[in-house]
mmCIF file of C-alpha atoms in Angstrom:
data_model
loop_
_atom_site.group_PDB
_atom_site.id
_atom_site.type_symbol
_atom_site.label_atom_id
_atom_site.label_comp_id
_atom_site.label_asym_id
_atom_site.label_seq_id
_atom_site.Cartn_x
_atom_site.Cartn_y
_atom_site.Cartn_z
ATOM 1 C CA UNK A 1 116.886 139.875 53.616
ATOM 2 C CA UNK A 2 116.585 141.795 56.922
ATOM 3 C CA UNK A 3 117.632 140.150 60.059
ATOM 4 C CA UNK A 4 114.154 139.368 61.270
ATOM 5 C CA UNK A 5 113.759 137.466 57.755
ATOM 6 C CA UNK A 6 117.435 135.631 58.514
ATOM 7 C CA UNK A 7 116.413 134.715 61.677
ATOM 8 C CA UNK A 8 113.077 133.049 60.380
ATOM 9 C CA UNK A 9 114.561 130.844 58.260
ATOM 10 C CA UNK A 10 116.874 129.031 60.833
ATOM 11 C CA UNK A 11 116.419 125.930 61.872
ATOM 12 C CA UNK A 12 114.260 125.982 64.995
ATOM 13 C CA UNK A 13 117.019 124.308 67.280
ATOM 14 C CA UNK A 14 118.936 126.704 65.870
ATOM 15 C CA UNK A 15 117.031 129.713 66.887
ATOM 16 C CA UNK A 16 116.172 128.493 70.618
ATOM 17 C CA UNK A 17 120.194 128.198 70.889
ATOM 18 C CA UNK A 18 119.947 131.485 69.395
ATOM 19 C CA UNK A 19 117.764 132.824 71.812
ATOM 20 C CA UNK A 20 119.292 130.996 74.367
ATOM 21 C CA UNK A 21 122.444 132.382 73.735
ATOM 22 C CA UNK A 22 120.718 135.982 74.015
ATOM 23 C CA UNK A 23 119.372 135.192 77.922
ATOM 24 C CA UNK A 24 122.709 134.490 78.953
ATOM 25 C CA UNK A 25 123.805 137.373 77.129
ATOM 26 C CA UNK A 26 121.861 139.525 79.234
ATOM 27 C CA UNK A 27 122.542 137.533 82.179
ATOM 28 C CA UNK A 28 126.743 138.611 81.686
ATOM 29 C CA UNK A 29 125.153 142.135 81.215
ATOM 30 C CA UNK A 30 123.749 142.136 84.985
ATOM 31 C CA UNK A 31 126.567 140.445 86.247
ATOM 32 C CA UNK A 32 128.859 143.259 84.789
ATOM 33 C CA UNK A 33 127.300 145.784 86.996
ATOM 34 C CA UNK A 34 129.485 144.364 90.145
ATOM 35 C CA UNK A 35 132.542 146.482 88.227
ATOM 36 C CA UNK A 36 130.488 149.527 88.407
ATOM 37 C CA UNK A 37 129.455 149.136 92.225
ATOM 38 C CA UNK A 38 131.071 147.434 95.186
ATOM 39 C CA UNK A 39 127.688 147.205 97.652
ATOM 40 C CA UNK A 40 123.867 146.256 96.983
ATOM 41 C CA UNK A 41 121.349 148.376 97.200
ATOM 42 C CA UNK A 42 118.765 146.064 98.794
ATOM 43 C CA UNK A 43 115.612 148.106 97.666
ATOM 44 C CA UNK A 44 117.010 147.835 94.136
ATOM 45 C CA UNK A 45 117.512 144.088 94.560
ATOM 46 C CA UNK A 46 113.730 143.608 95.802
ATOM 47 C CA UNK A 47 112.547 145.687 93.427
ATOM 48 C CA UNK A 48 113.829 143.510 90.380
ATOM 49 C CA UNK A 49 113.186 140.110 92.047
ATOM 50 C CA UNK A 50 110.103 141.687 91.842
ATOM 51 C CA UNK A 51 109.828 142.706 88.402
ATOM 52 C CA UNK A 52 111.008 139.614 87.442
ATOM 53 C CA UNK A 53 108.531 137.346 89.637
ATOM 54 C CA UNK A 54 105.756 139.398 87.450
ATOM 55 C CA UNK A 55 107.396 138.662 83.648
ATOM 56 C CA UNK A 56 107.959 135.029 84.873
ATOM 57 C CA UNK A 57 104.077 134.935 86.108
ATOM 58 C CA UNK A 58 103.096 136.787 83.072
ATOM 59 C CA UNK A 59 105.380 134.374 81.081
ATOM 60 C CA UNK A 60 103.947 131.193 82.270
ATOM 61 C CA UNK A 61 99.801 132.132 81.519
ATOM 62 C CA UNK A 62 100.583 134.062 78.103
ATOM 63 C CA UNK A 63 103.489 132.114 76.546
ATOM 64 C CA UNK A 64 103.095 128.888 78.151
ATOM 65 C CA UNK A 65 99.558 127.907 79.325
ATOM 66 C CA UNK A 66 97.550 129.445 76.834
ATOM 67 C CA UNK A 67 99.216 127.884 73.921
ATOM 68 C CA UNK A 68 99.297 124.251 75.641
ATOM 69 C CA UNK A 69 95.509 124.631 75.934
ATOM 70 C CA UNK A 70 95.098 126.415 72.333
ATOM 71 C CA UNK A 71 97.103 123.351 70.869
ATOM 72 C CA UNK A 72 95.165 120.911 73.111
ATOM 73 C CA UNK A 73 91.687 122.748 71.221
ATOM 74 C CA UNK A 74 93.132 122.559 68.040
ATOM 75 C CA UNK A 75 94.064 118.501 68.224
ATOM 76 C CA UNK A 76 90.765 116.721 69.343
ATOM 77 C CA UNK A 77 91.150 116.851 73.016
ATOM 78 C CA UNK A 78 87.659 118.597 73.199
ATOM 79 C CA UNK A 79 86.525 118.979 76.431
ATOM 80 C CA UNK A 80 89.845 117.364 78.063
ATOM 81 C CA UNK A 81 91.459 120.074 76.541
ATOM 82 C CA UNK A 82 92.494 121.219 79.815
ATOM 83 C CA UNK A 83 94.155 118.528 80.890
ATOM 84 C CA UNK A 84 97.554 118.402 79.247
ATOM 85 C CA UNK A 85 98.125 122.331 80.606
ATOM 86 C CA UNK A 86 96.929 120.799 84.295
ATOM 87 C CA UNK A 87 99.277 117.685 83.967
ATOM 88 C CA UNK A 88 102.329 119.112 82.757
ATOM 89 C CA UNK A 89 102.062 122.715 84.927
ATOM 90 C CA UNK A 90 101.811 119.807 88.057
ATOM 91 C CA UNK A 91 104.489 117.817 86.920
ATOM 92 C CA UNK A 92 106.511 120.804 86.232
ATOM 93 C CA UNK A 93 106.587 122.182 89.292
ATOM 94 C CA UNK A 94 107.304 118.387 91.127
ATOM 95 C CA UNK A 95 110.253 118.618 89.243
ATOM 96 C CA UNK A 96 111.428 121.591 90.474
ATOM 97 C CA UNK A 97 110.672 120.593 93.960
ATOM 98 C CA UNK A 98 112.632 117.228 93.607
ATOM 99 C CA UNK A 99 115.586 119.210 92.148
ATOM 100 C CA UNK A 100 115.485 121.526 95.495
ATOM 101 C CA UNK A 101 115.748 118.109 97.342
ATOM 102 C CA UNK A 102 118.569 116.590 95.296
ATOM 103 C CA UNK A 103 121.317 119.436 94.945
ATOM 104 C CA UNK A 104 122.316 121.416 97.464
ATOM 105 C CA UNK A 105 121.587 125.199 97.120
ATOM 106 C CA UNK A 106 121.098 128.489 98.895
ATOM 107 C CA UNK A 107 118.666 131.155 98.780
ATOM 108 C CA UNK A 108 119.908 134.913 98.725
ATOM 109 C CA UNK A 109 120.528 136.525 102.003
ATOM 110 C CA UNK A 110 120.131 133.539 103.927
ATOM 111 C CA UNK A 111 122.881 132.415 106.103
ATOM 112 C CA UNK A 112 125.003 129.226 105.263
ATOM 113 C CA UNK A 113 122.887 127.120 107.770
ATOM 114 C CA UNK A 114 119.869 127.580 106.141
ATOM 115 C CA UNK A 115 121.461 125.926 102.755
ATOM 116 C CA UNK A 116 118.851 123.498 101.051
ATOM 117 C CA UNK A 117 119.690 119.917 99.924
ATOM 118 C CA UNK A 118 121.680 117.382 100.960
ATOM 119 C CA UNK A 119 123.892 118.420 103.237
ATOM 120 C CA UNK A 120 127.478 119.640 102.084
ATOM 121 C CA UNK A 121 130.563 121.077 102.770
ATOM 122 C CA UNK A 122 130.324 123.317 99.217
ATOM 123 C CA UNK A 123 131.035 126.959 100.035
ATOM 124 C CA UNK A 124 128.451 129.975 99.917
ATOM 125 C CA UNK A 125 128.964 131.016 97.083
ATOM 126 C CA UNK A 126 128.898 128.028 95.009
ATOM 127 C CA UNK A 127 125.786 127.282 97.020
ATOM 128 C CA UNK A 128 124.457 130.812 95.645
ATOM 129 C CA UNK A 129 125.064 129.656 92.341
ATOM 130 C CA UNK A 130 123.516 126.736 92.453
ATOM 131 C CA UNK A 131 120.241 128.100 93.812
ATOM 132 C CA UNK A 132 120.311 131.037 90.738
ATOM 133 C CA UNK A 133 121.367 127.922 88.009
ATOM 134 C CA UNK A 134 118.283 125.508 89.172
ATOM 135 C CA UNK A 135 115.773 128.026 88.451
ATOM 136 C CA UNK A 136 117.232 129.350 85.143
ATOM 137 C CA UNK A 137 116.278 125.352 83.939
ATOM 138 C CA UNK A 138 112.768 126.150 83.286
ATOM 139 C CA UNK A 139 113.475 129.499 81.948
ATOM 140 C CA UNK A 140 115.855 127.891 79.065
ATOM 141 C CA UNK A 141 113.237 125.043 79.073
ATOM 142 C CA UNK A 142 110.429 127.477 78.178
ATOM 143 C CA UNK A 143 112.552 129.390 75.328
ATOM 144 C CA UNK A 144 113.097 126.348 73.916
ATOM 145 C CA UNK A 145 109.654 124.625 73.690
ATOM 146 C CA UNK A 146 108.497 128.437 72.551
ATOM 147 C CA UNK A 147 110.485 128.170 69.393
ATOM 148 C CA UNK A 148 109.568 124.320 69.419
ATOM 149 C CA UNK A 149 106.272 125.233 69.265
ATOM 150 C CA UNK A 150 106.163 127.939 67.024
ATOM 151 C CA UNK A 151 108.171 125.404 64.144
ATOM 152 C CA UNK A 152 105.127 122.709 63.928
ATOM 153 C CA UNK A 153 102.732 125.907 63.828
ATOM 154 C CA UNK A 154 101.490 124.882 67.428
ATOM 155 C CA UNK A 155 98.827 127.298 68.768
ATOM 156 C CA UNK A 156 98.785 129.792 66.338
ATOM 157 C CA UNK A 157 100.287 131.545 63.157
ATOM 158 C CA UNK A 158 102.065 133.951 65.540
ATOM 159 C CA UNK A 159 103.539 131.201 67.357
ATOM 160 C CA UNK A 160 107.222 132.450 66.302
ATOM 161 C CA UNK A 161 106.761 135.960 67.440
ATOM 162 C CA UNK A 162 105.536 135.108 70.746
ATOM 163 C CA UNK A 163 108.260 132.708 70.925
ATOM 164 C CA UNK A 164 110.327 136.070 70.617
ATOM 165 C CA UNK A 165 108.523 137.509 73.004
ATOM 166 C CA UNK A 166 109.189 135.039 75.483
ATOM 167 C CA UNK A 167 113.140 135.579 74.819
ATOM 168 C CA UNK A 168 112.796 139.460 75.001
ATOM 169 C CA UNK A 169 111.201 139.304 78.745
ATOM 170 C CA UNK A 170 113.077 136.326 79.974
ATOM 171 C CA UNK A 171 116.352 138.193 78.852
ATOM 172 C CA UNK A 172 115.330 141.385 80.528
ATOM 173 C CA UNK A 173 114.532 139.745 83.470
ATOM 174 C CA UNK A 174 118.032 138.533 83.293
ATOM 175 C CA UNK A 175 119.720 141.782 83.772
ATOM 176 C CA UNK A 176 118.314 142.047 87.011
ATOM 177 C CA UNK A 177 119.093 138.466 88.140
ATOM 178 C CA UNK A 178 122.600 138.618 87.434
ATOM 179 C CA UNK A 179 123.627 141.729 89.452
ATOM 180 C CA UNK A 180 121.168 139.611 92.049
ATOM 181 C CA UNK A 181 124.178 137.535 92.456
ATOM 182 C CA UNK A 182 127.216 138.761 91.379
ATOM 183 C CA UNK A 183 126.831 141.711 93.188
ATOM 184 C CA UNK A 184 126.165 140.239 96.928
ATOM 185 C CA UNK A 185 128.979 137.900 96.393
ATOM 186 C CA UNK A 186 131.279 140.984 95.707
ATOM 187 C CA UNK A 187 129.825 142.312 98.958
ATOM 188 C CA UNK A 188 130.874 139.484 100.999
ATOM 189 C CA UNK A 189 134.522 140.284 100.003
ATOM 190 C CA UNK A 190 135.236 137.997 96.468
ATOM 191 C CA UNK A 191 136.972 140.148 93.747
ATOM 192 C CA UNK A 192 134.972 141.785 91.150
ATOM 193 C CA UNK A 193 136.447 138.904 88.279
ATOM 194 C CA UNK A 194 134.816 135.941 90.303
ATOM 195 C CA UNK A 195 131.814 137.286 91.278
ATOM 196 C CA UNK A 196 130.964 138.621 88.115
ATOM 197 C CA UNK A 197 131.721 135.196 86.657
ATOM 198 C CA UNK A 198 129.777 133.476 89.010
ATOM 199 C CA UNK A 199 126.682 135.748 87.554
ATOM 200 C CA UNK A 200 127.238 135.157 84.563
ATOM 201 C CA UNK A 201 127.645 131.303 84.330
ATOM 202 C CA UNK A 202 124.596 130.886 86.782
ATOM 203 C CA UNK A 203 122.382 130.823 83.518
ATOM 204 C CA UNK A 204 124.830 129.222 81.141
ATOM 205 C CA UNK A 205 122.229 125.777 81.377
ATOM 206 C CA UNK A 206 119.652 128.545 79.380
ATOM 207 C CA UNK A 207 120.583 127.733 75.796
ATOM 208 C CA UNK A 208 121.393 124.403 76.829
ATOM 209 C CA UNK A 209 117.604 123.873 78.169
ATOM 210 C CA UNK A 210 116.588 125.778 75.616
ATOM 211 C CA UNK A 211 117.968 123.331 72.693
ATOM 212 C CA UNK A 212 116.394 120.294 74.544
ATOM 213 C CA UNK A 213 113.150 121.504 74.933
ATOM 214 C CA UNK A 214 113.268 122.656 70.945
ATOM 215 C CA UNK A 215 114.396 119.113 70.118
ATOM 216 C CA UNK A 216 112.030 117.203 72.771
ATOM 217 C CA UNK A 217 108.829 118.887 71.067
ATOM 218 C CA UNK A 218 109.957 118.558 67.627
ATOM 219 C CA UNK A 219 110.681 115.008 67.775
ATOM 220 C CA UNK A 220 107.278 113.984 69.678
ATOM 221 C CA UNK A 221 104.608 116.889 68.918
ATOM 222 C CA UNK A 222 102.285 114.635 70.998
ATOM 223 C CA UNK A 223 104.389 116.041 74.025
ATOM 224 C CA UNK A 224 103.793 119.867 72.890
ATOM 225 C CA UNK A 225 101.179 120.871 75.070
ATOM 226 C CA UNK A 226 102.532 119.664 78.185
ATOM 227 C CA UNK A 227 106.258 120.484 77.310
ATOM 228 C CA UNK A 228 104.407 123.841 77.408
ATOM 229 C CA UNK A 229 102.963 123.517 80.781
ATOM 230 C CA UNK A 230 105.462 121.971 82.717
ATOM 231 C CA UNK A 231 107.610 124.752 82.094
ATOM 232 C CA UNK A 232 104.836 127.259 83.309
ATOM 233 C CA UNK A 233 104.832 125.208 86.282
ATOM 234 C CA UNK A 234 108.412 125.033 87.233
ATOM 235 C CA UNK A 235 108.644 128.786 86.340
ATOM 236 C CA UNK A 236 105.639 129.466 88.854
ATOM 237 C CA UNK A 237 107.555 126.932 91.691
ATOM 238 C CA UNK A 238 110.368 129.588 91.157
ATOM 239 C CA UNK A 239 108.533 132.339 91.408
ATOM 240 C CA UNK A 240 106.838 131.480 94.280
ATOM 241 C CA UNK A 241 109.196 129.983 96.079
ATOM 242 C CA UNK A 242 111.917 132.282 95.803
ATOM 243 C CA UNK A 243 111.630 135.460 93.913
ATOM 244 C CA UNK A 244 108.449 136.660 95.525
ATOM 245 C CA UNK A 245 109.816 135.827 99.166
ATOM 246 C CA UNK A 246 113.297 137.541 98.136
ATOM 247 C CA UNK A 247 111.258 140.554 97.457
ATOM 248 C CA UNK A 248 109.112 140.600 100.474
ATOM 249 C CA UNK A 249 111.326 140.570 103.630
ATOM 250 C CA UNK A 250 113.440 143.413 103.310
ATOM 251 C CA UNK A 251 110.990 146.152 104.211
ATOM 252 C CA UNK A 252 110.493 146.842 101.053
ATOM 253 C CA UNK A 253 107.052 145.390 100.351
ATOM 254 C CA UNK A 254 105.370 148.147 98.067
ATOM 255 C CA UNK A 255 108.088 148.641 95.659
ATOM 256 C CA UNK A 256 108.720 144.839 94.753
ATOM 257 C CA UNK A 257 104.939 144.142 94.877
ATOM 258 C CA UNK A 258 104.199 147.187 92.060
ATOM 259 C CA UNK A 259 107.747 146.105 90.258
ATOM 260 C CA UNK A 260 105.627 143.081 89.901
ATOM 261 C CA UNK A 261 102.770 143.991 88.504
ATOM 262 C CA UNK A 262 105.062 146.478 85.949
ATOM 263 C CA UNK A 263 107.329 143.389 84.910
ATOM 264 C CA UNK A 264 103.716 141.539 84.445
ATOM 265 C CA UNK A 265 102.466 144.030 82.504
ATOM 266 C CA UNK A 266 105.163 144.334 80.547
ATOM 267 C CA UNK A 267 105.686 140.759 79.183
ATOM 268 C CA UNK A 268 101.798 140.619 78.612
ATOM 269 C CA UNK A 269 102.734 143.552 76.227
ATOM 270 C CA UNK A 270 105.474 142.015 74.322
ATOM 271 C CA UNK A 271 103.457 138.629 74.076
ATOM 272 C CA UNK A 272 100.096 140.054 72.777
ATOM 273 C CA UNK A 273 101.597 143.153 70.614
ATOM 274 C CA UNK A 274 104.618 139.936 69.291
ATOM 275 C CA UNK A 275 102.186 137.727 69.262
#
């Protein structure tokens, strides 16, 4: 038995911790960089919140919609089909939006004042994490209801590969993100050690999401198709709301804007050929 096979026959919690586990991973590979460099290249740092704004956008139609309105088909919603993928993508990104209320947070290369959230006394950095830790919810969230999904044959036959899929560009995504942080907190004068840990934990609530959205669709399939949704819609708040402004207002417009489209292309790639 090959690992593909091994993998297969886990228990579908167990394989969103699984592939939890492996977003993080990738996550602690970004955040390593900040032993390799001291300073951050800001085109480089556009250019992957970029490329990540276009697998997340890819993500979200491919992975997410277009199953919650396959499954919606296949289970006598008929022509209301559309509306668990319009409810839960809505909801989903209201509950991003109330999280940005409740906890305090703070965008990349914005000053201290311009923190988000109640108002506290919590230093930069922690702020920082925050910020990077809210939106890797709905990225854990997605994993999860992916592999959810694919275990009560939701969608399509090929629901486990795309589930895969899903992992693969989240995690490469990751890479990216975690040098996002890590390595601007080094800048600011924090040793290598703390920033880099910083990074790293910043998506440590991934395989935590990503084992309560397996067990939340699994338990109540009637939820599937807007599990689905709602975490295309928080992972399009995110994207819109931060990665694609990070990107744009650092003169370096052109670069982050085709990084996009390449990181879209991409995870359309590894969801149709997976898939």
């Amino acid at each position: 038995m090959n690992i593909t096979d091994t993998f297969i026959s886990f228990h579908p919690v167990l394989q969103a911790l699984i592939a939890g586990l492996f977003t993080w991973g990738c996550t602690i590979v970004g955040s390593s960089f900040v032993f390799l460099f001291k300073t951050v290249n800001r085109k480089f740092l556009d250019t992957m919140n970029g490329f990540a704004a276009g697998v997340m956008i890819a993500a979200s139609f491919w992975s997410l919609l277009a199953p919650s309105i396959s499954f919606a088909e296949q289970n006598d919603y008929g022509s209301w089909s559309w509306f668990p993928a319009a409810i839960g993508f809505l909801v989903g990104g209201l509950f991003l939006r109330l999280i940005d209320v409740i906890i305090p947070h703070l965008h990349l290369n914005e000053p201290i004042e311009n923190s988000e959230g109640p108002k506290t006394k919590a230093s930069k950095n922690l702020l920082l994490f925050l910020a990077i830790t809210i939106h890797n919810i709905p990225e854990g969230l997605s994993v999860g209801v992916a592999f959810g999904a694919a275990a009560i044959g939701a969608a399509n036959g090929d629901a486990f590969m795309s589930a895969v899929g899903l992992a693969l560009g989240i995690g490469i995504q990751n890479i990216p993100e975690g040098s996002a942080l890590s390595m601007p907190i080094r800048a600011a004068g924090s040793s290598r050690w703390r920033a880099f840990n910083i990074g790293q934990l910043s998506a440590i609530v991934e395989p935590i999401a990503a084992v309560i959205g397996a067990i939340t669709v699994i338990s109540i399939t009637a939820l599937l198709p807007y599990a689905l949704s709602f975490a295309a819609g928080a992972m399009i708040f995110v994207t819109v709301e931060e990665l694609i402004p990070e990107s744009q207002t650092n003169g370096n417009k052109d670069s982050a804007t085709l990084a996009l489209m390449v990181g879209f292309v991409i995870m359309m790639i590894l969801d149709v050929a997976l898939g």
